[in-house]
Amino acid sequence: MKTIVTLTLNPSIDGAAEAEVVHPIHKIRTSDERYDPGGGGINVARVVQELGGTTLAVYLAGGATGGVLDDLLDAAAIPRRRVTIQDHTRISHAIYERSSGQEYRFVPAGPLLGESEWRVFLESLEDLDCDYLVASGSLPRGVPDDLYAAIADLARRKGAKLVLDTSGSALRAGLASGVHLVKPSLGELETLVDRKLPDQASQEQAARELVGSGGAELVALTLGREGALLATSQGTLRLAAPDVIAKSAVGAGDSFVAAMTLGLAQGRHPEDAFAYGMAAGAAAVLSAGTGLCRREDVERLYGEMRGPTRATAAEP
């Protein structure tokens, strides 16, 4: 199995802490502070490595905070390739309010890039050799919406399977070029198809349409507590979410993408890789703040999950 390469155009330094009560004006004293390297693709790389896979994180970083992100990746022993930009790497923060059990997340828009910077990033991908390329997260300001489409074209030319996890116009543009796996949330899929999907039948239909259009070979629709849906050319599968007590929602989707991609790269059947992704997404919410999932939790939940049941058959 070759290295799984992850792309993060808008990474972040992810801070997390706890407070008794979050309220305006007055100082809020926090405890249990931690900082982790973050952003979609970087989170995926962290989880792939945690689950025993090999990975390379390719990312944009710059300004006074870019070096901090580098240090955090080195401390986590994540193999990395940085493409330097001028503007500062963003810093996100999550606060867990102990009195209510609620989590507050503060996520900046991120740096502003010039055309030469994102073009250098795209050119830097030409020498990559991988079977799976994961493009995950938002695009920073100044980057055209169709950059993921250009990355999809590059992946196809190099014989790599592209996994895409983003939203809005960047998602629409990427799917126009076709990808191997896409992981939308329900809201993202509704935006993509421009209609509400209030029930299982409408969700399955929309996911099948996406596969049928050539936008994605595999569609993994995540539904939070309602579980997830997998659509392929063979039909659709639905899995219930494992019953866990959530501490934080940070990185659940990235953990899902990482585990499912790793499963596919290991040669597992898509249904099995999908279940592995479900276990990782559920395991991630067990960790407070920006901790993501732990391998022992993933393997335990995966072992406890019942086999996937076919929701509908493929349309002829």
Tab-separated table of C-alpha atoms in Angstrom:
chain	number	residue	atom	x	y	z
A	1	MET	CA	0.000	0.000	0.000
A	2	LYS	CA	1.404	3.365	-1.031
A	3	THR	CA	1.414	6.448	1.176
A	4	ILE	CA	-1.945	8.227	1.470
A	5	VAL	CA	-1.321	11.877	0.582
A	6	THR	CA	-3.539	14.531	2.136
A	7	LEU	CA	-3.955	18.095	0.891
A	8	THR	CA	-4.828	20.995	3.204
A	9	LEU	CA	-5.057	24.417	1.613
A	10	ASN	CA	-6.471	26.115	4.699
A	11	PRO	CA	-4.883	24.407	7.729
A	12	SER	CA	-5.162	25.673	11.269
A	13	ILE	CA	-3.608	25.550	14.674
A	14	ASP	CA	-6.438	24.004	16.667
A	15	GLY	CA	-6.665	25.117	20.284
A	16	ALA	CA	-9.053	23.585	22.790
A	17	ALA	CA	-9.835	24.246	26.440
A	18	GLU	CA	-12.557	23.916	29.069
A	19	ALA	CA	-14.427	26.579	31.048
A	20	GLU	CA	-17.121	26.387	33.698
A	21	VAL	CA	-19.368	28.958	31.965
A	22	VAL	CA	-19.013	30.885	28.702
A	23	HIS	CA	-20.471	34.399	29.011
A	24	PRO	CA	-19.875	37.860	27.491
A	25	ILE	CA	-17.719	40.778	28.713
A	26	HIS	CA	-15.977	39.170	31.689
A	27	LYS	CA	-12.795	37.144	31.439
A	28	ILE	CA	-13.396	33.425	31.016
A	29	ARG	CA	-10.830	31.346	32.855
A	30	THR	CA	-9.971	28.155	30.993
A	31	SER	CA	-8.201	24.916	31.840
A	32	ASP	CA	-6.958	21.759	30.118
A	33	GLU	CA	-5.575	23.721	27.178
A	34	ARG	CA	-4.112	21.832	24.239
A	35	TYR	CA	-2.958	22.674	20.716
A	36	ASP	CA	-2.940	20.349	17.717
A	37	PRO	CA	-2.192	20.670	14.007
A	38	GLY	CA	-5.532	20.907	12.246
A	39	GLY	CA	-7.496	21.501	9.091
A	40	GLY	CA	-9.248	18.796	7.063
A	41	GLY	CA	-6.347	17.072	5.339
A	42	ILE	CA	-4.004	17.376	8.302
A	43	ASN	CA	-6.627	15.806	10.573
A	44	VAL	CA	-7.009	12.985	8.053
A	45	ALA	CA	-3.238	12.435	8.079
A	46	ARG	CA	-3.210	12.321	11.891
A	47	VAL	CA	-5.917	9.653	11.939
A	48	VAL	CA	-4.409	7.568	9.124
A	49	GLN	CA	-1.175	7.445	11.107
A	50	GLU	CA	-3.026	6.652	14.363
A	51	LEU	CA	-4.675	3.700	12.605
A	52	GLY	CA	-1.373	2.324	11.355
A	53	GLY	CA	-1.275	3.706	7.823
A	54	THR	CA	1.468	5.711	6.106
A	55	THR	CA	0.736	9.276	5.131
A	56	LEU	CA	2.156	12.542	3.838
A	57	ALA	CA	0.506	15.863	4.694
A	58	VAL	CA	0.910	18.540	2.017
A	59	TYR	CA	-0.269	21.963	3.135
A	60	LEU	CA	-0.033	25.726	2.784
A	61	ALA	CA	1.290	27.681	5.762
A	62	GLY	CA	2.807	31.062	6.435
A	63	GLY	CA	3.222	34.120	8.597
A	64	ALA	CA	4.149	34.056	12.264
A	65	THR	CA	1.903	31.062	12.893
A	66	GLY	CA	3.134	28.896	10.029
A	67	GLY	CA	6.186	27.796	11.988
A	68	VAL	CA	4.011	26.854	14.956
A	69	LEU	CA	1.994	24.549	12.717
A	70	ASP	CA	5.220	22.985	11.442
A	71	ASP	CA	6.358	22.355	15.014
A	72	LEU	CA	3.055	20.746	15.966
A	73	LEU	CA	3.219	18.406	12.966
A	74	ASP	CA	6.794	17.472	13.817
A	75	ALA	CA	5.824	16.820	17.434
A	76	ALA	CA	3.086	14.499	16.183
A	77	ALA	CA	5.626	12.818	13.843
A	78	ILE	CA	3.455	13.486	10.774
A	79	PRO	CA	5.494	13.355	7.538
A	80	ARG	CA	4.900	16.699	5.890
A	81	ARG	CA	5.545	18.952	2.930
A	82	ARG	CA	4.935	22.650	3.434
A	83	VAL	CA	4.271	25.128	0.645
A	84	THR	CA	4.982	28.574	2.085
A	85	ILE	CA	2.651	31.563	1.745
A	86	GLN	CA	2.953	35.097	3.103
A	87	ASP	CA	-0.239	35.443	5.122
A	88	HIS	CA	-0.699	33.944	8.580
A	89	THR	CA	-1.993	30.419	9.160
A	90	ARG	CA	-5.275	30.634	11.048
A	91	ILE	CA	-5.829	29.675	14.681
A	92	SER	CA	-9.126	27.994	15.605
A	93	HIS	CA	-10.384	27.465	19.123
A	94	ALA	CA	-12.941	25.212	20.804
A	95	ILE	CA	-14.256	25.750	24.332
A	96	TYR	CA	-16.114	23.035	26.213
A	97	GLU	CA	-18.547	24.529	28.749
A	98	ARG	CA	-18.635	22.151	31.702
A	99	SER	CA	-21.848	23.561	33.198
A	100	SER	CA	-23.940	22.805	30.111
A	101	GLY	CA	-21.948	20.154	28.266
A	102	GLN	CA	-22.003	22.397	25.186
A	103	GLU	CA	-19.031	23.100	22.930
A	104	TYR	CA	-18.293	26.481	21.333
A	105	ARG	CA	-16.138	26.532	18.205
A	106	PHE	CA	-14.436	29.631	16.744
A	107	VAL	CA	-13.116	29.155	13.205
A	108	PRO	CA	-11.483	32.046	11.277
A	109	ALA	CA	-11.723	32.349	7.497
A	110	GLY	CA	-7.968	31.992	7.133
A	111	PRO	CA	-5.282	33.635	4.995
A	112	LEU	CA	-5.605	35.527	1.738
A	113	LEU	CA	-3.578	33.977	-1.104
A	114	GLY	CA	-2.209	35.491	-4.253
A	115	GLU	CA	-2.516	33.674	-7.578
A	116	SER	CA	1.175	32.812	-7.665
A	117	GLU	CA	0.881	31.079	-4.269
A	118	TRP	CA	-1.937	28.695	-5.120
A	119	ARG	CA	-0.360	27.966	-8.492
A	120	VAL	CA	2.886	26.975	-6.780
A	121	PHE	CA	0.882	24.656	-4.550
A	122	LEU	CA	-0.762	23.009	-7.562
A	123	GLU	CA	2.587	22.622	-9.312
A	124	SER	CA	4.081	21.040	-6.187
A	125	LEU	CA	1.722	18.070	-6.573
A	126	GLU	CA	3.173	16.937	-9.882
A	127	ASP	CA	5.801	14.656	-8.339
A	128	LEU	CA	3.468	12.886	-5.910
A	129	ASP	CA	3.168	9.107	-6.190
A	130	CYS	CA	0.160	7.716	-4.368
A	131	ASP	CA	-2.869	5.504	-4.872
A	132	TYR	CA	-5.132	7.752	-2.760
A	133	LEU	CA	-5.115	11.540	-2.647
A	134	VAL	CA	-7.355	13.177	-0.038
A	135	ALA	CA	-8.361	16.808	-0.601
A	136	SER	CA	-10.159	18.001	2.507
A	137	GLY	CA	-11.268	21.280	4.010
A	138	SER	CA	-12.207	24.771	2.924
A	139	LEU	CA	-10.382	26.835	0.342
A	140	PRO	CA	-8.625	29.953	1.641
A	141	ARG	CA	-9.533	33.379	0.348
A	142	GLY	CA	-8.105	34.195	-3.072
A	143	VAL	CA	-8.200	30.595	-4.303
A	144	PRO	CA	-10.606	29.916	-7.197
A	145	ASP	CA	-13.577	27.657	-6.514
A	146	ASP	CA	-12.480	25.225	-9.227
A	147	LEU	CA	-9.083	24.407	-7.711
A	148	TYR	CA	-10.332	21.032	-6.482
A	149	ALA	CA	-11.472	20.344	-10.052
A	150	ALA	CA	-7.891	20.964	-11.212
A	151	ILE	CA	-6.677	18.608	-8.474
A	152	ALA	CA	-9.199	15.977	-9.627
A	153	ASP	CA	-7.804	16.253	-13.167
A	154	LEU	CA	-4.254	15.927	-11.834
A	155	ALA	CA	-5.163	12.867	-9.767
A	156	ARG	CA	-6.766	11.183	-12.757
A	157	ARG	CA	-3.723	11.889	-14.921
A	158	LYS	CA	-1.429	10.388	-12.292
A	159	GLY	CA	-3.616	7.340	-11.680
A	160	ALA	CA	-4.542	8.313	-8.098
A	161	LYS	CA	-8.015	8.037	-6.595
A	162	LEU	CA	-9.239	11.365	-5.265
A	163	VAL	CA	-11.201	11.589	-2.027
A	164	LEU	CA	-12.959	14.948	-1.655
A	165	ASP	CA	-14.410	16.442	1.519
A	166	THR	CA	-15.391	20.092	1.198
A	167	SER	CA	-18.536	22.172	0.734
A	168	GLY	CA	-20.322	24.786	-1.356
A	169	SER	CA	-19.067	25.836	-4.757
A	170	ALA	CA	-15.704	24.115	-4.212
A	171	LEU	CA	-17.542	20.796	-3.758
A	172	ARG	CA	-19.711	21.358	-6.815
A	173	ALA	CA	-16.710	22.217	-8.985
A	174	GLY	CA	-14.712	19.230	-7.757
A	175	LEU	CA	-17.519	16.802	-8.513
A	176	ALA	CA	-17.864	18.224	-12.013
A	177	SER	CA	-14.482	16.625	-12.757
A	178	GLY	CA	-15.364	13.354	-11.022
A	179	VAL	CA	-13.859	11.862	-7.854
A	180	HIS	CA	-13.552	8.402	-6.337
A	181	LEU	CA	-15.113	9.134	-2.934
A	182	VAL	CA	-16.992	12.131	-1.609
A	183	LYS	CA	-18.253	12.598	1.961
A	184	PRO	CA	-20.956	15.255	2.182
A	185	SER	CA	-23.052	16.025	5.222
A	186	LEU	CA	-26.816	16.164	4.735
A	187	GLY	CA	-26.721	19.966	4.492
A	188	GLU	CA	-23.929	19.839	1.920
A	189	LEU	CA	-25.796	17.289	-0.204
A	190	GLU	CA	-29.003	19.346	-0.019
A	191	THR	CA	-27.088	22.403	-1.236
A	192	LEU	CA	-25.537	20.343	-4.001
A	193	VAL	CA	-28.844	18.995	-5.343
A	194	ASP	CA	-30.728	22.223	-4.525
A	195	ARG	CA	-33.580	20.576	-2.615
A	196	LYS	CA	-34.435	19.352	0.874
A	197	LEU	CA	-33.904	15.669	1.624
A	198	PRO	CA	-36.204	15.079	4.605
A	199	ASP	CA	-36.365	11.290	4.624
A	200	GLN	CA	-34.359	8.177	3.867
A	201	ALA	CA	-35.857	7.655	0.423
A	202	SER	CA	-35.003	11.175	-0.783
A	203	GLN	CA	-31.480	10.925	0.655
A	204	GLU	CA	-30.838	7.612	-1.069
A	205	GLN	CA	-32.202	8.944	-4.338
A	206	ALA	CA	-29.952	12.013	-4.243
A	207	ALA	CA	-26.877	9.921	-3.423
A	208	ARG	CA	-27.678	7.511	-6.278
A	209	GLU	CA	-28.105	10.444	-8.647
A	210	LEU	CA	-24.650	11.700	-7.713
A	211	VAL	CA	-23.125	8.312	-8.469
A	212	GLY	CA	-25.130	7.978	-11.669
A	213	SER	CA	-23.991	11.385	-12.914
A	214	GLY	CA	-20.339	10.377	-12.692
A	215	GLY	CA	-19.623	12.928	-9.965
A	216	ALA	CA	-18.370	10.260	-7.562
A	217	GLU	CA	-17.910	6.499	-7.627
A	218	LEU	CA	-18.648	6.307	-3.892
A	219	VAL	CA	-20.837	8.695	-1.882
A	220	ALA	CA	-20.635	8.488	1.922
A	221	LEU	CA	-23.414	10.687	3.305
A	222	THR	CA	-22.916	11.395	7.016
A	223	LEU	CA	-26.067	12.023	9.042
A	224	GLY	CA	-24.797	12.627	12.576
A	225	ARG	CA	-26.797	10.680	15.138
A	226	GLU	CA	-28.828	9.165	12.302
A	227	GLY	CA	-25.791	7.257	11.074
A	228	ALA	CA	-24.535	7.326	7.487
A	229	LEU	CA	-25.421	6.203	3.986
A	230	LEU	CA	-23.141	4.688	1.352
A	231	ALA	CA	-24.093	4.849	-2.317
A	232	THR	CA	-22.258	2.937	-5.048
A	233	SER	CA	-23.137	1.703	-8.523
A	234	GLN	CA	-24.380	-1.464	-6.780
A	235	GLY	CA	-26.921	0.255	-4.553
A	236	THR	CA	-27.115	1.961	-1.169
A	237	LEU	CA	-26.258	0.889	2.367
A	238	ARG	CA	-27.291	2.543	5.609
A	239	LEU	CA	-25.621	2.096	9.005
A	240	ALA	CA	-26.857	3.268	12.387
A	241	ALA	CA	-24.453	5.406	14.389
A	242	PRO	CA	-22.682	3.624	17.265
A	243	ASP	CA	-24.146	4.572	20.632
A	244	VAL	CA	-21.512	6.778	22.276
A	245	ILE	CA	-21.477	9.742	24.660
A	246	ALA	CA	-20.096	12.698	22.739
A	247	LYS	CA	-17.497	15.002	24.266
A	248	SER	CA	-16.576	16.952	21.129
A	249	ALA	CA	-17.622	17.069	17.481
A	250	VAL	CA	-14.205	18.304	16.324
A	251	GLY	CA	-12.693	16.069	13.657
A	252	ALA	CA	-15.442	13.441	13.486
A	253	GLY	CA	-15.891	13.851	9.745
A	254	ASP	CA	-12.132	13.896	9.146
A	255	SER	CA	-11.759	10.706	11.201
A	256	PHE	CA	-14.469	9.086	9.081
A	257	VAL	CA	-12.705	10.062	5.857
A	258	ALA	CA	-9.327	8.875	7.137
A	259	ALA	CA	-10.515	5.440	8.236
A	260	MET	CA	-12.634	4.804	5.142
A	261	THR	CA	-9.793	5.876	2.839
A	262	LEU	CA	-7.317	3.708	4.723
A	263	GLY	CA	-9.724	0.782	4.499
A	264	LEU	CA	-10.055	1.220	0.739
A	265	ALA	CA	-6.276	1.555	0.365
A	266	GLN	CA	-5.874	-1.707	2.287
A	267	GLY	CA	-8.110	-3.430	-0.237
A	268	ARG	CA	-11.229	-3.741	1.909
A	269	HIS	CA	-14.623	-3.913	0.233
A	270	PRO	CA	-16.276	-0.470	0.150
A	271	GLU	CA	-18.977	-1.668	2.582
A	272	ASP	CA	-16.328	-2.752	5.087
A	273	ALA	CA	-14.286	0.431	4.638
A	274	PHE	CA	-17.489	2.416	5.162
A	275	ALA	CA	-18.154	0.630	8.467
A	276	TYR	CA	-14.564	1.301	9.537
A	277	GLY	CA	-15.104	4.985	8.760
A	278	MET	CA	-18.282	4.987	10.839
A	279	ALA	CA	-16.388	3.518	13.787
A	280	ALA	CA	-13.665	6.170	13.507
A	281	GLY	CA	-16.161	9.021	13.287
A	282	ALA	CA	-17.919	7.764	16.421
A	283	ALA	CA	-14.586	7.235	18.196
A	284	ALA	CA	-13.595	10.844	17.490
A	285	VAL	CA	-16.460	12.280	19.536
A	286	LEU	CA	-15.226	10.350	22.569
A	287	SER	CA	-12.123	12.562	22.700
A	288	ALA	CA	-12.373	16.040	24.192
A	289	GLY	CA	-11.393	19.084	22.165
A	290	THR	CA	-9.072	18.475	19.234
A	291	GLY	CA	-7.921	14.998	20.251
A	292	LEU	CA	-9.540	13.122	17.311
A	293	CYS	CA	-9.960	9.341	17.555
A	294	ARG	CA	-7.836	6.702	19.258
A	295	ARG	CA	-7.047	3.434	17.538
A	296	GLU	CA	-8.259	1.270	20.427
A	297	ASP	CA	-11.660	3.020	20.403
A	298	VAL	CA	-11.971	2.647	16.632
A	299	GLU	CA	-11.178	-1.059	16.705
A	300	ARG	CA	-13.542	-1.648	19.632
A	301	LEU	CA	-16.464	0.169	18.017
A	302	TYR	CA	-15.759	-1.469	14.671
A	303	GLY	CA	-15.851	-4.868	16.359
A	304	GLU	CA	-19.145	-4.043	18.083
A	305	MET	CA	-20.906	-2.804	14.973
A	306	ARG	CA	-23.284	-5.137	13.218
A	307	GLY	CA	-22.675	-5.819	9.547
A	308	PRO	CA	-24.155	-3.277	7.152
A	309	THR	CA	-27.631	-4.002	5.856
A	310	ARG	CA	-28.684	-3.176	2.331
A	311	ALA	CA	-31.109	-0.265	2.310
A	312	THR	CA	-32.083	-0.365	-1.347
A	313	ALA	CA	-30.979	-2.190	-4.433
A	314	ALA	CA	-29.220	-0.482	-7.288
A	315	GLU	CA	-31.501	0.895	-9.920
A	316	PRO	CA	-31.186	-0.833	-13.272
